[in-house]
JSON list of C-alpha atoms in Angstrom, two decimals:
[
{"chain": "K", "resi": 248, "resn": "UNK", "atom": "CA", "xyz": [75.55, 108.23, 238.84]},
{"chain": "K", "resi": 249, "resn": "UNK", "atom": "CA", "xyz": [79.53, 108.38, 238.92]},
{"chain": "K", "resi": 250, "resn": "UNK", "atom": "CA", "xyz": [79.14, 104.51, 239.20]},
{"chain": "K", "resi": 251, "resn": "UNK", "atom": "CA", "xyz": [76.50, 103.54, 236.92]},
{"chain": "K", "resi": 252, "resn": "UNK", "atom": "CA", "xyz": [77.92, 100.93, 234.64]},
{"chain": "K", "resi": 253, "resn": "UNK", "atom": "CA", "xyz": [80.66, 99.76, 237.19]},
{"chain": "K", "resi": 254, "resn": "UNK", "atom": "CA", "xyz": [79.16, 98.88, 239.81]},
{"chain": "K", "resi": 255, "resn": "UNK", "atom": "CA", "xyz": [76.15, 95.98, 239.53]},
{"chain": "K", "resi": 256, "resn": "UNK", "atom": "CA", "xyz": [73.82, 97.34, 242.07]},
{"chain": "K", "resi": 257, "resn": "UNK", "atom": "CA", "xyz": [73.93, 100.68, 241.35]},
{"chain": "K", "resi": 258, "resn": "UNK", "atom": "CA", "xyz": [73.27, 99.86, 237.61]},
{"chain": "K", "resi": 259, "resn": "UNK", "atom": "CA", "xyz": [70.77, 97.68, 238.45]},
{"chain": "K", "resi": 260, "resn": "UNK", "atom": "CA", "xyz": [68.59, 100.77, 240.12]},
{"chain": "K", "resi": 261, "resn": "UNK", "atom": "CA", "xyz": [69.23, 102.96, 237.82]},
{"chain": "K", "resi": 262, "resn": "UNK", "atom": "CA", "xyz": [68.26, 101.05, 235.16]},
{"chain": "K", "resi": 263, "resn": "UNK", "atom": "CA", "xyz": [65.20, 99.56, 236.67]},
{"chain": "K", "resi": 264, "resn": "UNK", "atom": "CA", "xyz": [63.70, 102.17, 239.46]},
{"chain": "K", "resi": 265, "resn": "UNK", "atom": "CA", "xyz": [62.41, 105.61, 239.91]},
{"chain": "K", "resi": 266, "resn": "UNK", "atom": "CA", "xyz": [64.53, 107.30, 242.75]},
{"chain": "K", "resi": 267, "resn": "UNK", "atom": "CA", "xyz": [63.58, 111.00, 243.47]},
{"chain": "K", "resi": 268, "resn": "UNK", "atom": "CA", "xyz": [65.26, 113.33, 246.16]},
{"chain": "K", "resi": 269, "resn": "UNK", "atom": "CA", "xyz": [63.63, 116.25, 247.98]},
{"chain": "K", "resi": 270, "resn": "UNK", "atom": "CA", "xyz": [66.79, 118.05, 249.74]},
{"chain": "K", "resi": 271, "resn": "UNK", "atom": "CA", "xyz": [65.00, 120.19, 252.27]},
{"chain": "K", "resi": 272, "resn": "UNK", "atom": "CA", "xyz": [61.82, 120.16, 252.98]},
{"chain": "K", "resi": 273, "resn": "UNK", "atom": "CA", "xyz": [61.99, 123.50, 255.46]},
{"chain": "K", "resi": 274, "resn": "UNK", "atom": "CA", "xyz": [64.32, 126.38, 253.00]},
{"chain": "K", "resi": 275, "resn": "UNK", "atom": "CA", "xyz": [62.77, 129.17, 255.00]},
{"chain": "K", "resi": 276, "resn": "UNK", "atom": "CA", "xyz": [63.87, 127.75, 258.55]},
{"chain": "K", "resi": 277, "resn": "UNK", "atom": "CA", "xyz": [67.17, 126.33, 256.73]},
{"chain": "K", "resi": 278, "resn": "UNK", "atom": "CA", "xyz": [67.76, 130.04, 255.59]},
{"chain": "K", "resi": 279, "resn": "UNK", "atom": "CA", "xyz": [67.20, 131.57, 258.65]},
{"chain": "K", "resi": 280, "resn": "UNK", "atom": "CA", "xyz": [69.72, 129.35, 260.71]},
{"chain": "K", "resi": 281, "resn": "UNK", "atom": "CA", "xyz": [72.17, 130.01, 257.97]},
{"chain": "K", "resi": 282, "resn": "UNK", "atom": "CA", "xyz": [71.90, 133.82, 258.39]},
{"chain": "K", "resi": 283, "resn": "UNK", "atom": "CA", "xyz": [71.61, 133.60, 262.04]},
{"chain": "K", "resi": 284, "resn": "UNK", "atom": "CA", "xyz": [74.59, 131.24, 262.54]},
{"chain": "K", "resi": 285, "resn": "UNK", "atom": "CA", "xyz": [76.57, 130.86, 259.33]},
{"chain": "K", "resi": 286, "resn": "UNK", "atom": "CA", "xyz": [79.23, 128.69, 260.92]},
{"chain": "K", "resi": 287, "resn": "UNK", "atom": "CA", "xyz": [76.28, 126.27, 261.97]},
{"chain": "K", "resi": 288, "resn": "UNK", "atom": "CA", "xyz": [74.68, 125.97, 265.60]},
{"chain": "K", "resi": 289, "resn": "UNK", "atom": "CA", "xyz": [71.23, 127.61, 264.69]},
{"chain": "K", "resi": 290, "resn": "UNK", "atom": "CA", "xyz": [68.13, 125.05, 266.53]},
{"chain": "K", "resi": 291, "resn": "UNK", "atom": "CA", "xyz": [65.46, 126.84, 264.62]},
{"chain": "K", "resi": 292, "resn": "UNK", "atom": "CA", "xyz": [62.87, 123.78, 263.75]},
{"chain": "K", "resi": 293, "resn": "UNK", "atom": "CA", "xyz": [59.53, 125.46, 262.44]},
{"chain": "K", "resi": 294, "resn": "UNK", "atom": "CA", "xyz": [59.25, 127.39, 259.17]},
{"chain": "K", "resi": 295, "resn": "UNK", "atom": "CA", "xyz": [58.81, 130.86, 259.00]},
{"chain": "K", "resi": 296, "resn": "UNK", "atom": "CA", "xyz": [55.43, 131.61, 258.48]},
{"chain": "K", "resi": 297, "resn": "UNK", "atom": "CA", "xyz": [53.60, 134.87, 260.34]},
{"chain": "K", "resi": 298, "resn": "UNK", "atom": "CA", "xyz": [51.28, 133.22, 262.65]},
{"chain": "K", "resi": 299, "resn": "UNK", "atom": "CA", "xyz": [48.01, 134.92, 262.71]},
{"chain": "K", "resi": 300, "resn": "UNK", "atom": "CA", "xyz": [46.81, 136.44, 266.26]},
{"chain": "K", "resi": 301, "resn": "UNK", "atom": "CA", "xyz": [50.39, 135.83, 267.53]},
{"chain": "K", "resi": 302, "resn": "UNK", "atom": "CA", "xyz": [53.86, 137.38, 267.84]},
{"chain": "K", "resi": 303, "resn": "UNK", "atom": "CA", "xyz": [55.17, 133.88, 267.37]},
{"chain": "K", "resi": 304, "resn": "UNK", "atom": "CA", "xyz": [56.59, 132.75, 264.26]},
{"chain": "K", "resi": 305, "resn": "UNK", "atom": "CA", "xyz": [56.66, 129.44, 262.28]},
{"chain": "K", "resi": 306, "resn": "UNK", "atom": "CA", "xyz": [54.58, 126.06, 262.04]},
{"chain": "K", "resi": 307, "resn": "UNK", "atom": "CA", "xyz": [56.75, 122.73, 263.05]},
{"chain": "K", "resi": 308, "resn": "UNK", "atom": "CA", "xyz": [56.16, 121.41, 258.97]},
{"chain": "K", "resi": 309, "resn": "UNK", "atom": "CA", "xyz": [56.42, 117.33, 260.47]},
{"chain": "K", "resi": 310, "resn": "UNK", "atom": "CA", "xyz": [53.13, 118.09, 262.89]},
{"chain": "K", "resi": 311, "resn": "UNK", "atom": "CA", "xyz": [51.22, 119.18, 260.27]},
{"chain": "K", "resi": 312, "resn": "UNK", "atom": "CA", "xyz": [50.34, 116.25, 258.09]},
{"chain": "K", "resi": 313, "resn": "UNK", "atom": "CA", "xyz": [46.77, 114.50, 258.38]},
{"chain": "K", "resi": 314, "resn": "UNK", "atom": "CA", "xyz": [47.90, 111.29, 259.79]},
{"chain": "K", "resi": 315, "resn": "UNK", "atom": "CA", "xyz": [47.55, 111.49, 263.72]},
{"chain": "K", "resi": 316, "resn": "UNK", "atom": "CA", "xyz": [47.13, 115.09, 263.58]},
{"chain": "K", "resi": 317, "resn": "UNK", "atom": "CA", "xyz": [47.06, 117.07, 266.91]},
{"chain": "K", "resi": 318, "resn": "UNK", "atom": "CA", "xyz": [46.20, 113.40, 268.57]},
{"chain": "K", "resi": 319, "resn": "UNK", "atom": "CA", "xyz": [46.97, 115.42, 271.89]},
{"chain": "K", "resi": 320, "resn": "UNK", "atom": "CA", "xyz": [48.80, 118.64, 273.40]},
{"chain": "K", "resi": 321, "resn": "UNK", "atom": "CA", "xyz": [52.21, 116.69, 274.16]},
{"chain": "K", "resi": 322, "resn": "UNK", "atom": "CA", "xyz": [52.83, 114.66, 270.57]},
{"chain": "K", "resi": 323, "resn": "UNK", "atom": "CA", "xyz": [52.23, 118.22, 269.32]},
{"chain": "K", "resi": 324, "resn": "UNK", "atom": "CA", "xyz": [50.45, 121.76, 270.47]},
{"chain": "K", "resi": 325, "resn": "UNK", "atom": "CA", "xyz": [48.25, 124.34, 269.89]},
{"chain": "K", "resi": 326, "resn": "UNK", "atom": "CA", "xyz": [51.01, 127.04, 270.99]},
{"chain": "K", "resi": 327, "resn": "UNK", "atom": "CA", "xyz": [52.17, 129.26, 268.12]},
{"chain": "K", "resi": 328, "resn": "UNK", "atom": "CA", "xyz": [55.45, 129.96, 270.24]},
{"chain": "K", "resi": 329, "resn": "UNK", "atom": "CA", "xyz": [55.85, 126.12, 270.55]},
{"chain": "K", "resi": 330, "resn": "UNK", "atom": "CA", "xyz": [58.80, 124.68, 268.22]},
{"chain": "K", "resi": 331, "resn": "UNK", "atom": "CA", "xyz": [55.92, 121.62, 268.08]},
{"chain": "K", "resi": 332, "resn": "UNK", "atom": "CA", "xyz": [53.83, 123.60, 267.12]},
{"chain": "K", "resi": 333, "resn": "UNK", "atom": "CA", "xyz": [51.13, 121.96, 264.81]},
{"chain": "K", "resi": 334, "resn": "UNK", "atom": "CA", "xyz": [49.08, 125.16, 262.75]},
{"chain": "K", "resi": 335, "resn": "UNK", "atom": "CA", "xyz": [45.63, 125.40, 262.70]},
{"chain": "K", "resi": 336, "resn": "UNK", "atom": "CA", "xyz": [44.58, 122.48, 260.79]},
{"chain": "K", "resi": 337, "resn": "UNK", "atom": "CA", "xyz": [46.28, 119.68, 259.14]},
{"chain": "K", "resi": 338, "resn": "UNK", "atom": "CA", "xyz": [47.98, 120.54, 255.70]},
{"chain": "K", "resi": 339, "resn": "UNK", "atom": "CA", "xyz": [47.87, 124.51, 256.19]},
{"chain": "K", "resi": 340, "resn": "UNK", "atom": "CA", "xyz": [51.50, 124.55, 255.72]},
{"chain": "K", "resi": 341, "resn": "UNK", "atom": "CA", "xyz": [52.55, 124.95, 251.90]},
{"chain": "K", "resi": 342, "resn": "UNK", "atom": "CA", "xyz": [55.56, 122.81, 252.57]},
{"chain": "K", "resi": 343, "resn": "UNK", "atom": "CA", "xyz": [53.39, 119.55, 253.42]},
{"chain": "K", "resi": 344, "resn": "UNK", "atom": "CA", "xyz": [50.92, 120.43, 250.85]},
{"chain": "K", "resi": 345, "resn": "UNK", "atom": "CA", "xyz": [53.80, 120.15, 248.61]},
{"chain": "K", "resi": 346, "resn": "UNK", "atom": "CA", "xyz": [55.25, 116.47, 249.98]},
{"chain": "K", "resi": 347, "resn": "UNK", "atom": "CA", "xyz": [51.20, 116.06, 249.94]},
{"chain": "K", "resi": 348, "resn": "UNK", "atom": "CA", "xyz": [51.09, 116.31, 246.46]},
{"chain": "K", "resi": 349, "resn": "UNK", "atom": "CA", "xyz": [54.59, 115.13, 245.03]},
{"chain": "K", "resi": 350, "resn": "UNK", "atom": "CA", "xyz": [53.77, 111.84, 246.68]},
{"chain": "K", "resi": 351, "resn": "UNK", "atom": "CA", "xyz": [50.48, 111.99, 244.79]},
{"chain": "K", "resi": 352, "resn": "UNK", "atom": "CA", "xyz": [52.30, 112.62, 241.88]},
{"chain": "K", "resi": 353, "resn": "UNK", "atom": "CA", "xyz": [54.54, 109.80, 241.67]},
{"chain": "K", "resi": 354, "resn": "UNK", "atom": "CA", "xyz": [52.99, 107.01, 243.94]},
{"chain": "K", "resi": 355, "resn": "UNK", "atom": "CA", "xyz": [56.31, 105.61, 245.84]},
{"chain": "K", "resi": 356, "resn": "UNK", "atom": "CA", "xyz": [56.65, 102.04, 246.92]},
{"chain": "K", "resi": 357, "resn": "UNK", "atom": "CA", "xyz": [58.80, 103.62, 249.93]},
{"chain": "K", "resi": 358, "resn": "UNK", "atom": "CA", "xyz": [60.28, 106.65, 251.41]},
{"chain": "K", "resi": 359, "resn": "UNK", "atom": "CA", "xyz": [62.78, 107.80, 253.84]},
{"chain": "K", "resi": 360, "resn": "UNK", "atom": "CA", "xyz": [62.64, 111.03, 255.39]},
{"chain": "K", "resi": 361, "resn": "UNK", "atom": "CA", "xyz": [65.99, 111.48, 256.82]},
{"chain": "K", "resi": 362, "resn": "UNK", "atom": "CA", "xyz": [66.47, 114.13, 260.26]},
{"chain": "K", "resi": 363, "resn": "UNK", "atom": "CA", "xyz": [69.13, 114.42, 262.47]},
{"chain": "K", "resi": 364, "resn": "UNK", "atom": "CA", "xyz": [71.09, 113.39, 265.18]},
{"chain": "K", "resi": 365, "resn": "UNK", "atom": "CA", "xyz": [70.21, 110.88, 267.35]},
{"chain": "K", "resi": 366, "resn": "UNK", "atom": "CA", "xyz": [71.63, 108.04, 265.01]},
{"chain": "K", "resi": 367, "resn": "UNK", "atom": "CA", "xyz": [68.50, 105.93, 264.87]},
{"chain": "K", "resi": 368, "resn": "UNK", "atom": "CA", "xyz": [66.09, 104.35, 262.31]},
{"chain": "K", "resi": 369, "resn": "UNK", "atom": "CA", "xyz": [62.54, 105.14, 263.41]},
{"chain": "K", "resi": 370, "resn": "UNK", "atom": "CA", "xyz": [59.26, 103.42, 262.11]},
{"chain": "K", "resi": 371, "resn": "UNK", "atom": "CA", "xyz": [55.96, 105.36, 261.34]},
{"chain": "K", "resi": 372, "resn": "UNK", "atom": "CA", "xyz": [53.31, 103.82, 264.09]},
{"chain": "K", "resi": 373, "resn": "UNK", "atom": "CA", "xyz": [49.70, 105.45, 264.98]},
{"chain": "K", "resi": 374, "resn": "UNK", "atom": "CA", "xyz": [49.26, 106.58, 268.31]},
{"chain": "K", "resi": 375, "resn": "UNK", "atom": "CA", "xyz": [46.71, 104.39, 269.04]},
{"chain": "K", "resi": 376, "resn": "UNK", "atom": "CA", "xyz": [49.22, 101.45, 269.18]},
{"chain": "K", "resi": 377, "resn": "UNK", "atom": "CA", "xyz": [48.12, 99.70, 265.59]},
{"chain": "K", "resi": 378, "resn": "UNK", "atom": "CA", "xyz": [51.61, 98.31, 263.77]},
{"chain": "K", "resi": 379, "resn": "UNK", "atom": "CA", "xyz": [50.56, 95.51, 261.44]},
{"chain": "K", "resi": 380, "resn": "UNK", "atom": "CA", "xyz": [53.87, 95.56, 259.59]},
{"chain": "K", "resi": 381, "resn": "UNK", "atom": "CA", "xyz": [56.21, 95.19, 262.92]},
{"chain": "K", "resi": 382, "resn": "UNK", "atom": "CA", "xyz": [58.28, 91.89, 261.37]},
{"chain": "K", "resi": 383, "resn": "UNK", "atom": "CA", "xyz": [58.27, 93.04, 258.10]},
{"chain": "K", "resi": 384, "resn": "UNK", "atom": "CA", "xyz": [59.78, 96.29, 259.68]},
{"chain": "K", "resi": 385, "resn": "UNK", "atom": "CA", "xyz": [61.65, 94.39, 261.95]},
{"chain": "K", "resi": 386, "resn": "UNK", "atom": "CA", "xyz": [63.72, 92.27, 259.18]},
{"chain": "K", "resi": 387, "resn": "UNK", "atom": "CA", "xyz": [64.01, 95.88, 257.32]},
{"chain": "K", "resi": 388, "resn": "UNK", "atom": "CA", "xyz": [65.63, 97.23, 260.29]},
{"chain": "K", "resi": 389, "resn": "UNK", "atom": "CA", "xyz": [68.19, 94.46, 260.98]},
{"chain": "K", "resi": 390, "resn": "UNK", "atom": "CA", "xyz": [69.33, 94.35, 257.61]},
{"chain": "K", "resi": 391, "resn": "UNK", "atom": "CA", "xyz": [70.25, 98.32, 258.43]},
{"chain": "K", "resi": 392, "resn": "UNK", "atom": "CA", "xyz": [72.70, 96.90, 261.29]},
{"chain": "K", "resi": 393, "resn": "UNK", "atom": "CA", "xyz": [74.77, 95.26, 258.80]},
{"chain": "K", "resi": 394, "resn": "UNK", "atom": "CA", "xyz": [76.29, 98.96, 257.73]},
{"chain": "K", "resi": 395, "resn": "UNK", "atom": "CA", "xyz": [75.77, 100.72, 261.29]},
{"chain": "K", "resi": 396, "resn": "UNK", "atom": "CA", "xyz": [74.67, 100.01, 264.92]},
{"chain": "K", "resi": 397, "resn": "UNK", "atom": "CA", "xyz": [71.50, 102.75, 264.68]},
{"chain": "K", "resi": 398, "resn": "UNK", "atom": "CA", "xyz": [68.65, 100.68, 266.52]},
{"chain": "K", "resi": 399, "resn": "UNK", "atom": "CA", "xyz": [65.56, 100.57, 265.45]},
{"chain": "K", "resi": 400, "resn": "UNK", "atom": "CA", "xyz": [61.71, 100.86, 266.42]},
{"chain": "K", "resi": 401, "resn": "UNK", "atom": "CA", "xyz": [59.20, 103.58, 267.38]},
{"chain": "K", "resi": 402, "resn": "UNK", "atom": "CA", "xyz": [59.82, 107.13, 268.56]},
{"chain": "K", "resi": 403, "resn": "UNK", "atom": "CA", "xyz": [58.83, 106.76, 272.29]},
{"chain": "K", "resi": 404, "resn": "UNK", "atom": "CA", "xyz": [60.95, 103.77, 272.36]},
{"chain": "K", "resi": 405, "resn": "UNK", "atom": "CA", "xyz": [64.18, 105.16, 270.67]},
{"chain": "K", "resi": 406, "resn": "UNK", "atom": "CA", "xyz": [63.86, 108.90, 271.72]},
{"chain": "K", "resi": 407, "resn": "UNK", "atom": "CA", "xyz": [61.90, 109.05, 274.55]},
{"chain": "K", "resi": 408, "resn": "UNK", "atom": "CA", "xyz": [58.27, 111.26, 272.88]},
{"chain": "K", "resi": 409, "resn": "UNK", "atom": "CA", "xyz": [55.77, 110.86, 270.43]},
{"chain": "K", "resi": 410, "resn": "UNK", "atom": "CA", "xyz": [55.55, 113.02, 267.58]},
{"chain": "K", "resi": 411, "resn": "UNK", "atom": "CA", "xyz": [52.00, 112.92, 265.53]},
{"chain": "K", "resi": 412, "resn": "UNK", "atom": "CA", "xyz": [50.92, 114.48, 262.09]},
{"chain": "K", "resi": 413, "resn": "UNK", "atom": "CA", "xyz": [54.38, 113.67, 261.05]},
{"chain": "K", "resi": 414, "resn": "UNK", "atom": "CA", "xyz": [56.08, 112.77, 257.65]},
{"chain": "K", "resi": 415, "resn": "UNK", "atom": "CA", "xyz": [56.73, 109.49, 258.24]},
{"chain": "K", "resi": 416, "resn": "UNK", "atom": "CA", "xyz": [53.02, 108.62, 259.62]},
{"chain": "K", "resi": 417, "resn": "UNK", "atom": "CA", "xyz": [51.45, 110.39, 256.48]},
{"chain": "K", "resi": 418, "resn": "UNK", "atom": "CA", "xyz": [53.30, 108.17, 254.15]},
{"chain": "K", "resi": 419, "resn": "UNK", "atom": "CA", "xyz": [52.50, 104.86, 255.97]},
{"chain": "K", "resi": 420, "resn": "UNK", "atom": "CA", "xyz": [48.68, 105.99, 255.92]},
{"chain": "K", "resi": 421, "resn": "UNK", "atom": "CA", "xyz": [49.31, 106.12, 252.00]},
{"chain": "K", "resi": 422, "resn": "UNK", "atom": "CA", "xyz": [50.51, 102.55, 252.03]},
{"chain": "K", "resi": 423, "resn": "UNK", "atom": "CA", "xyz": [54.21, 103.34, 251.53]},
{"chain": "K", "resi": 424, "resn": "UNK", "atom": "CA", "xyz": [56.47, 101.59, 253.70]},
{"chain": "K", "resi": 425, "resn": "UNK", "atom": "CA", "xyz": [58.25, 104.75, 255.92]},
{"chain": "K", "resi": 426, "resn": "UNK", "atom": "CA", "xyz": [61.39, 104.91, 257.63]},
{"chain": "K", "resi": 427, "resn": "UNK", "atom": "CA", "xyz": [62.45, 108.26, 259.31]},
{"chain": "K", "resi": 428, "resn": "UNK", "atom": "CA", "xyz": [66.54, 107.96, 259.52]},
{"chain": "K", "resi": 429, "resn": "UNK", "atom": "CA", "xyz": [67.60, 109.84, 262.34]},
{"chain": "K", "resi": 430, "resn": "UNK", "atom": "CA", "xyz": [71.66, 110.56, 260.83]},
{"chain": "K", "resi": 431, "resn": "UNK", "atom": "CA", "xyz": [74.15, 109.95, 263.88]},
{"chain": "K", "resi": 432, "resn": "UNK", "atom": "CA", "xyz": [76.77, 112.78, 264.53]},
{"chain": "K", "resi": 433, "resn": "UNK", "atom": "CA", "xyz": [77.88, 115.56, 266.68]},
{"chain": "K", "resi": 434, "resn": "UNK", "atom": "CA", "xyz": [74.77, 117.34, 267.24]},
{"chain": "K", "resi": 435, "resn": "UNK", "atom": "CA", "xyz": [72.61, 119.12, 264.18]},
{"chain": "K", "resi": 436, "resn": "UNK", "atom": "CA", "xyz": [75.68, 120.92, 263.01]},
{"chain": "K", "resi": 437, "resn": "UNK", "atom": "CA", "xyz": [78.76, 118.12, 262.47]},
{"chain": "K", "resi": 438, "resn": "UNK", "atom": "CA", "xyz": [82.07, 118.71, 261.93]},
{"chain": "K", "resi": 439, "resn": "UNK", "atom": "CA", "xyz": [82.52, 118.92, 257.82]},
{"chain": "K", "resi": 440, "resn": "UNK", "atom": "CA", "xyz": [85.27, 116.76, 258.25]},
{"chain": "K", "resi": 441, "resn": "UNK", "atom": "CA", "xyz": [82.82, 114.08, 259.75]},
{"chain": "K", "resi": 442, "resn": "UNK", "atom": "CA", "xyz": [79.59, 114.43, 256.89]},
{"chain": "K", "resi": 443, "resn": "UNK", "atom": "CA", "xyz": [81.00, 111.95, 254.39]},
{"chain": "K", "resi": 444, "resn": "UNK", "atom": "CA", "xyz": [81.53, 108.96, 257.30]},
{"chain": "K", "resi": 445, "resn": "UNK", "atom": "CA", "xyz": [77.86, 109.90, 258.11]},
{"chain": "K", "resi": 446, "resn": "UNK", "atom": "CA", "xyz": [76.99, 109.63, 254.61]},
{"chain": "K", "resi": 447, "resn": "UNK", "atom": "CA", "xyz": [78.74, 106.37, 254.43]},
{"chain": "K", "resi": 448, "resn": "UNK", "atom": "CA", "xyz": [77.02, 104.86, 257.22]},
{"chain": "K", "resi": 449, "resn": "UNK", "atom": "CA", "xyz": [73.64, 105.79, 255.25]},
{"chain": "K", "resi": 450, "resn": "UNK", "atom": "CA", "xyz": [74.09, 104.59, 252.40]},
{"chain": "K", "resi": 451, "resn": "UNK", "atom": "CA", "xyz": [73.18, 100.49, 252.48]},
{"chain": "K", "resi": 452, "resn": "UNK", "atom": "CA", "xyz": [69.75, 100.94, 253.82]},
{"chain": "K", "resi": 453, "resn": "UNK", "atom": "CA", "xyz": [69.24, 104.06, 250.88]},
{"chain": "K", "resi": 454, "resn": "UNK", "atom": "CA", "xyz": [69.55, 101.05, 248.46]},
{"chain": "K", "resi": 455, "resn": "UNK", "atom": "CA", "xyz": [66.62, 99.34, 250.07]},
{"chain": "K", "resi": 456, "resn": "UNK", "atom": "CA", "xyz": [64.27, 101.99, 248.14]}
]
């Protein structure tokens, strides 16, 4: 916005795309870190939701979409006192219901969904192997290198599991071309002195929205 009319490109989206920005998709489990660790360093993953017949608390919100949902025990699990863990059934989380129907709302051509910190670019893919859009994905991807090194391609490849009923997966079984951005840095909790070369090094392949 500060560069609207001054800079080409950034005019140019402005003035001919819808861009829309969901911050957090987890407040509870952001919230709770923040109380438990102010100065940064919390790891909690899952929301905060009282799980039913357990002591355990929260739902891991990116293993409960419908895409690939509980494929297996080791993408996600069954275990309420898992940070993987899945729910009961796909959607019962109100914060994927929510993504659910926001993307149903405004029908995207494309969507990141941006997590942290191993400094990759990770493409949505169905456990069963299927990836029709690999060069398309592929030619995406490389025109990322030009602002960072992140490498790109599947989960297993780049981070060494699978993850199913995720964000990413949902989206590209809606026909929007997916990307999860995995942000480089120190660990979950950077240095503030470090977030706006991190932002930097994100910001080329934002424009490809």
């Amino acid at each position: 916005l500060e560069n609207y009319g001054n800079d080409d490109q950034v005019t140019y989206l402005i003035d001919n795309r819808e861009l829309y920005f969901v911050p957090i998709v987890n407040p509870d489990g952001y919230e709770y870190n923040r109380s438990t660790d102010p100065d940064g360093g919390g790891f909690w993953r899952k929301n905060r939701k009282i799980n039913s017949g357990s002591s355990c608390v929260g739902v891991d919100i990116n293993r409960n979409y419908s895409v690939s949902f509980g494929f297996d025990n080791f993408c996600s699990t069954p275990d309420p006192c898992s940070g993987v863990y899945r729910g009961d059934f796909a959607f019962s989380e109100a914060e994927p219901v929510a993504i659910r129907d926001f993307i149903a709302q405004i029908n995207p051509a494309s969507g990141f969904t941006s997590h942290s910190t191993a400094g990759v670019h990770i493409m949505p893919f169905d456990l069963e192997g299927n990836f029709t859009d690999f060069r398309l994905y592929s030619e995406w991807g490389s025109d990322f290198l030009n602002e960072n090194d992140y490498p790109y391609g599947t989960a297993i490849d780049l981070i060494g599991y699978a993850a199913c009923g995720t964000t990413d997966q949902y989206l590209y079984g809606e026909g929007i071309y997916a990307w999860t951005p995995e942000i480089d840095g120190q660990g979950f909790w950077p240095p503030p002195s470090t977030i706006f070369d991190l932002v930097g090094e994100n910001i080329l392949p934002m424009f490809f929205q």
